[in-house]
Short mmCIF file of C-alpha atoms and ligand atoms in Angstrom, two decimals:
data_model
loop_
_atom_site.label_atom_id
_atom_site.label_comp_id
_atom_site.label_asym_id
_atom_site.label_seq_id
_atom_site.Cartn_x
_atom_site.Cartn_y
_atom_site.Cartn_z
CA MET A 22 83.38 44.43 135.03
CA THR A 23 83.74 40.79 134.77
CA VAL A 24 82.72 37.57 136.10
CA LEU A 25 85.04 35.79 134.80
CA GLU A 26 88.80 36.48 134.74
CA VAL A 27 91.59 34.16 133.54
CA ASN A 28 95.12 35.49 133.94
CA LYS A 29 98.47 34.43 132.56
CA LEU A 30 97.21 30.56 132.86
CA THR A 31 99.91 27.99 131.95
CA LYS A 32 99.29 24.15 132.14
CA LYS A 33 102.09 21.86 131.50
CA PHE A 34 101.61 18.30 130.82
CA GLY A 35 105.15 16.63 131.26
CA GLY A 36 107.04 18.70 128.71
CA PHE A 37 104.19 19.40 126.59
CA THR A 38 102.42 22.86 127.11
CA ALA A 39 98.82 22.47 126.58
CA LEU A 40 97.80 25.98 127.41
CA SER A 41 100.37 28.83 127.34
CA ASP A 42 99.69 32.17 129.17
CA ILE A 43 95.94 32.64 128.43
CA ASN A 44 94.42 35.85 129.19
CA LEU A 45 90.50 35.91 129.19
CA GLU A 46 87.64 38.20 130.48
CA VAL A 47 84.01 37.37 130.69
CA LYS A 48 81.30 39.82 131.47
CA PRO A 49 78.34 38.84 133.32
CA GLY A 50 75.25 37.45 131.24
CA GLU A 51 77.81 37.16 128.15
CA ARG A 52 77.36 34.40 125.86
CA LEU A 53 81.39 33.62 124.64
CA GLY A 54 81.92 31.12 121.87
CA LEU A 55 85.36 28.97 122.69
CA ILE A 56 86.60 27.51 119.14
CA GLY A 57 89.72 26.06 117.68
CA PRO A 58 90.85 22.41 116.06
CA ASN A 59 91.25 19.49 118.13
CA GLY A 60 93.67 19.62 120.81
CA SER A 61 94.17 23.20 121.07
CA GLY A 62 93.32 23.47 124.92
CA LYS A 63 89.66 24.35 125.08
CA THR A 64 89.03 21.36 127.09
CA THR A 65 92.03 21.82 129.56
CA LEU A 66 90.86 25.48 129.88
CA ILE A 67 87.91 24.66 131.32
CA ASN A 68 89.09 21.88 133.56
CA CYS A 69 91.66 25.03 135.01
CA VAL A 70 88.72 27.23 135.40
CA SER A 71 86.25 24.55 136.98
CA GLY A 72 89.09 22.95 139.23
CA THR A 73 89.05 19.28 137.68
CA ILE A 74 92.82 20.59 137.33
CA ARG A 75 94.61 22.50 139.51
CA ASP A 76 98.19 22.45 139.09
CA TYR A 77 98.29 25.10 136.68
CA GLN A 78 100.63 28.61 136.75
CA GLY A 79 98.57 31.77 136.46
CA GLU A 80 95.07 32.57 138.16
CA VAL A 81 91.24 31.84 137.69
CA VAL A 82 89.65 34.91 139.30
CA PHE A 83 85.69 34.78 139.81
CA ASN A 84 83.55 37.67 140.85
CA GLY A 85 87.28 39.15 142.17
CA GLU A 86 88.05 35.94 144.29
CA ASN A 87 91.01 34.01 143.56
CA LEU A 88 90.16 30.53 142.99
CA ASN A 89 93.21 28.87 142.79
CA ASN A 90 93.38 27.03 146.08
CA LEU A 91 89.61 25.96 145.58
CA VAL A 92 88.76 22.10 144.68
CA ALA A 93 86.11 21.50 141.88
CA HIS A 94 83.20 21.11 144.21
CA LYS A 95 83.89 24.43 145.93
CA ARG A 96 84.24 25.99 142.47
CA ALA A 97 80.69 24.74 141.94
CA ARG A 98 79.15 26.21 144.91
CA ARG A 99 80.52 29.82 144.01
CA GLY A 100 78.98 29.11 141.09
CA ILE A 101 80.68 27.71 137.93
CA SER A 102 79.03 24.56 136.42
CA ARG A 103 80.21 22.68 133.68
CA SER A 104 79.23 20.11 131.07
CA PHE A 105 81.15 17.12 130.39
CA GLN A 106 82.20 16.38 126.76
CA ILE A 107 81.51 12.58 127.15
CA PRO A 108 77.81 12.46 129.45
CA LYS A 109 78.57 9.79 132.20
CA PRO A 110 75.07 9.55 133.80
CA PHE A 111 73.85 6.78 136.38
CA SER A 112 72.46 4.49 133.80
CA SER A 113 70.23 2.29 135.93
CA MET A 114 68.40 5.57 137.28
CA THR A 115 65.83 7.56 135.71
CA VAL A 116 66.26 11.12 134.45
CA LYS A 117 64.48 12.62 137.42
CA GLN A 118 66.97 10.29 139.79
CA ASN A 119 70.22 11.51 138.11
CA LEU A 120 69.22 15.33 138.75
CA LEU A 121 68.04 14.72 142.64
CA ILE A 122 71.47 13.04 143.41
CA PRO A 123 73.37 16.26 142.95
CA LEU A 124 70.51 18.46 144.45
CA GLU A 125 70.33 16.30 147.73
CA TYR A 126 74.08 16.38 147.99
CA ALA A 127 74.88 19.99 146.97
CA VAL A 128 71.67 22.56 147.00
CA THR A 129 71.41 24.92 149.21
CA ALA A 130 67.96 26.57 150.72
CA GLU A 131 68.85 29.76 149.09
CA GLN A 132 68.85 28.06 145.75
CA LEU A 133 65.89 26.56 145.91
CA ASP A 134 64.20 29.71 146.32
CA GLY A 135 61.15 28.64 148.22
CA LEU A 136 60.81 25.08 146.21
CA THR A 137 61.36 21.39 146.97
CA ILE A 138 64.31 19.37 145.64
CA GLU A 139 61.63 17.57 143.76
CA GLU A 140 59.83 20.60 142.36
CA HIS A 141 63.17 22.00 141.35
CA ALA A 142 64.24 19.33 139.47
CA ASP A 143 61.00 19.19 137.53
CA LYS A 144 61.53 22.66 136.99
CA ILE A 145 65.04 22.28 135.45
CA MET A 146 63.47 19.17 133.30
CA GLU A 147 60.98 21.86 132.07
CA ASP A 148 63.37 24.46 130.96
CA LEU A 149 65.60 21.71 129.41
CA GLU A 150 62.53 19.91 127.72
CA LEU A 151 63.06 16.68 129.56
CA LYS A 152 59.49 16.68 131.28
CA ASP A 153 58.53 13.50 129.56
CA LYS A 154 61.52 11.84 129.87
CA SER A 155 61.11 12.29 133.67
CA ASP A 156 60.67 8.79 134.57
CA ASP A 157 62.42 6.92 131.97
CA LEU A 158 65.91 5.50 132.51
CA THR A 159 68.92 6.93 131.12
CA GLY A 160 70.10 3.88 129.40
CA GLY A 161 67.45 4.11 126.95
CA LEU A 162 67.79 7.94 125.89
CA THR A 163 68.67 9.03 122.67
CA GLN A 164 71.55 11.24 122.13
CA ILE A 165 69.83 14.79 122.16
CA GLU A 166 68.30 13.60 125.08
CA MET A 167 71.31 12.54 126.89
CA ARG A 168 72.82 16.14 125.78
CA LYS A 169 69.82 17.91 127.62
CA LEU A 170 70.53 15.38 130.57
CA GLU A 171 74.04 16.50 130.60
CA LEU A 172 72.71 20.26 130.32
CA ALA A 173 70.31 19.73 133.05
CA ARG A 174 73.01 18.20 135.73
CA ALA A 175 75.16 21.33 134.92
CA MET A 176 72.01 23.76 135.53
CA ALA A 177 70.89 22.19 138.79
CA LEU A 178 72.64 24.14 141.33
CA LYS A 179 71.57 27.41 139.71
CA PRO A 180 74.89 28.42 138.55
CA GLN A 181 76.22 32.02 137.38
CA LEU A 182 78.48 30.63 134.94
CA LEU A 183 77.80 27.75 132.52
CA ILE A 184 80.18 25.80 130.44
CA SER A 185 78.80 23.55 128.00
CA ASP A 186 81.52 21.33 126.52
CA GLU A 187 80.58 20.37 122.85
CA ALA A 188 76.76 19.89 123.88
CA MET A 189 76.14 19.36 120.11
CA ALA A 190 78.36 16.88 118.98
CA GLY A 191 76.91 13.95 116.89
CA LEU A 192 73.54 15.83 116.92
CA SER A 193 71.29 16.21 113.36
CA SER A 194 70.87 19.88 112.13
CA SER A 195 67.36 20.47 113.82
CA GLU A 196 68.87 18.85 116.96
CA VAL A 197 71.54 21.59 117.24
CA ASP A 198 68.68 24.58 116.94
CA ASP A 199 66.97 22.59 119.74
CA ILE A 200 69.98 23.03 122.18
CA LEU A 201 70.68 26.56 120.65
CA LYS A 202 67.33 27.38 121.51
CA ILE A 203 67.17 26.19 125.19
CA LEU A 204 70.63 27.77 125.71
CA ILE A 205 69.83 31.23 124.45
CA ALA A 206 66.60 31.06 126.34
CA LEU A 207 68.16 30.10 129.96
CA ASN A 208 70.73 33.20 129.26
CA GLU A 209 67.94 35.35 128.48
CA ALA A 210 65.55 34.17 131.21
CA THR A 211 68.27 34.24 134.16
CA LYS A 212 71.00 36.10 132.87
CA ILE A 213 73.43 32.93 133.26
CA THR A 214 76.78 33.34 131.71
CA ILE A 215 77.41 31.04 129.14
CA VAL A 216 80.88 29.76 127.47
CA MET A 217 80.06 27.21 124.84
CA ILE A 218 82.89 25.06 123.54
CA GLU A 219 81.90 24.09 119.73
CA HIS A 220 83.09 22.64 116.65
CA ILE A 221 80.03 23.27 114.79
CA MET A 222 80.26 26.68 113.33
CA ARG A 223 77.10 27.34 112.41
CA ALA A 224 75.75 27.19 116.13
CA VAL A 225 78.82 28.60 117.69
CA MET A 226 78.77 31.85 115.68
CA SER A 227 74.94 32.72 115.85
CA PHE A 228 75.09 31.62 119.85
CA SER A 229 77.96 33.72 120.58
CA GLU A 230 78.17 37.63 121.22
CA ARG A 231 81.93 37.14 121.24
CA VAL A 232 84.15 34.27 120.17
CA VAL A 233 87.74 33.49 121.32
CA CYS A 234 90.05 31.23 119.44
CA LEU A 235 92.41 28.81 120.48
CA ASP A 236 95.19 27.48 118.42
CA ALA A 237 98.04 25.24 120.18
CA GLY A 238 97.38 26.24 123.97
CA LYS A 239 97.25 30.40 122.60
CA VAL A 240 94.54 32.61 121.92
CA ILE A 241 94.49 33.25 118.23
CA ALA A 242 91.64 35.66 118.08
CA ASN A 243 89.01 37.44 120.28
CA SER A 244 86.61 39.43 118.99
CA THR A 245 82.64 39.34 117.10
CA PRO A 246 81.68 36.17 115.56
CA ASN A 247 81.90 37.92 112.08
CA GLU A 248 85.31 39.20 112.48
CA VAL A 249 86.59 35.87 113.99
CA ILE A 250 85.15 33.91 111.00
CA LYS A 251 86.94 36.29 108.51
CA ASN A 252 90.23 36.18 110.78
CA PRO A 253 93.15 34.63 108.59
CA ALA A 254 95.17 33.17 111.17
CA VAL A 255 91.60 31.07 112.31
CA GLU A 256 91.13 29.92 109.01
CA LYS A 257 94.87 28.66 109.03
CA ALA A 258 94.58 26.82 112.50
CA TYR A 259 91.55 25.05 111.05
CA LEU A 260 93.06 24.14 107.45
CA GLY A 261 96.27 22.76 109.34
CA GLU A 262 94.11 20.40 111.39
N1 LIG B 10 95.78 14.32 131.10
C1 LIG B 10 96.48 14.62 129.86
N2 LIG B 10 97.82 14.00 130.10
C2 LIG B 10 98.82 14.42 128.88
N3 LIG B 10 98.27 15.36 127.75
C3 LIG B 10 96.99 15.76 127.62
C4 LIG B 10 96.05 15.66 129.09
N4 LIG B 10 94.68 16.38 128.64
C5 LIG B 10 95.03 16.75 127.41
N5 LIG B 10 96.15 16.69 126.92
C6 LIG B 10 96.79 16.82 125.73
O1 LIG B 10 96.46 18.78 125.63
C7 LIG B 10 96.18 18.97 124.42
C8 LIG B 10 94.96 19.82 124.46
O2 LIG B 10 93.93 19.21 124.56
P1 LIG B 10 92.22 19.42 125.12
O3 LIG B 10 91.62 18.24 125.62
O4 LIG B 10 91.94 20.56 125.95
O5 LIG B 10 91.89 19.63 123.42
P2 LIG B 10 90.63 20.18 122.77
O6 LIG B 10 90.96 21.39 122.42
O7 LIG B 10 89.37 20.33 124.07
O8 LIG B 10 90.57 19.33 121.82
P3 LIG B 10 89.01 18.68 121.33
O9 LIG B 10 88.47 19.66 120.40
O10 LIG B 10 89.32 17.42 120.46
O11 LIG B 10 88.15 18.71 122.27
C9 LIG B 10 95.99 18.04 123.71
O12 LIG B 10 97.46 17.61 122.87
C10 LIG B 10 95.85 16.82 124.34
O13 LIG B 10 96.57 15.68 124.30
MG1 LIG B 11 87.82 19.18 124.12
#
């Protein structure tokens, strides 16, 4: 059983091949780490899966459905959500208003599960430990609060698959633990599948049940964290950085 399947995915930017023949399967409820040196294609892969990029070759299959012809917001409706590497909240609005916008436009009654939109937003802020920042303008948030808001926005539509693109970059060690704890709690409470892109090895290794490593647009490792960390090809990819 797979929730996400990527088959023979290739993405070229002009003459440059950013992703080359990628095959990937993600199981329901799995916590998967996606690693690889700068420029290895991690964000490009996520862009192809979420539909931000659609002119790729190969296929993206979600719950057995080929998503190739669907634009990004339709893929989001199907249950794929991603956080962005560089958060861009509306800075003149409060944390809660930033959550209410995607909810008002896109959430369905089924997703709300009997709650009002406001109650649902409160619940997400509670899950992400942002409740006491609810009425703060996002312009004044700290780095970690911004990261939490970005994850809260990604969680707003109750996705089945959450892809987190470097949600921990620039955080202190204890803040990294904070985000890790939140993501693991979400995964355990809601059985949501999480793909974590991360350069902080300690974090991605403790989070992941399985780790996939990209190098120059190719999958060079796909196994348990312990095996990946000992894989000579992975070590070589990072040393060459
Ligand atoms: N829109 C684009 N046009 C041209 N080249 C691009 C574009 N987006 C990405 N690339 C190139 O594709 C390669 C993969 O980039 P990508 O952003 O996917 O890497 P990454 O693994 O996410 O890196 P990082 O760890 O630094 O975030 C890089 O060489 C990058 O320069
Ligand atoms: Mg990236």
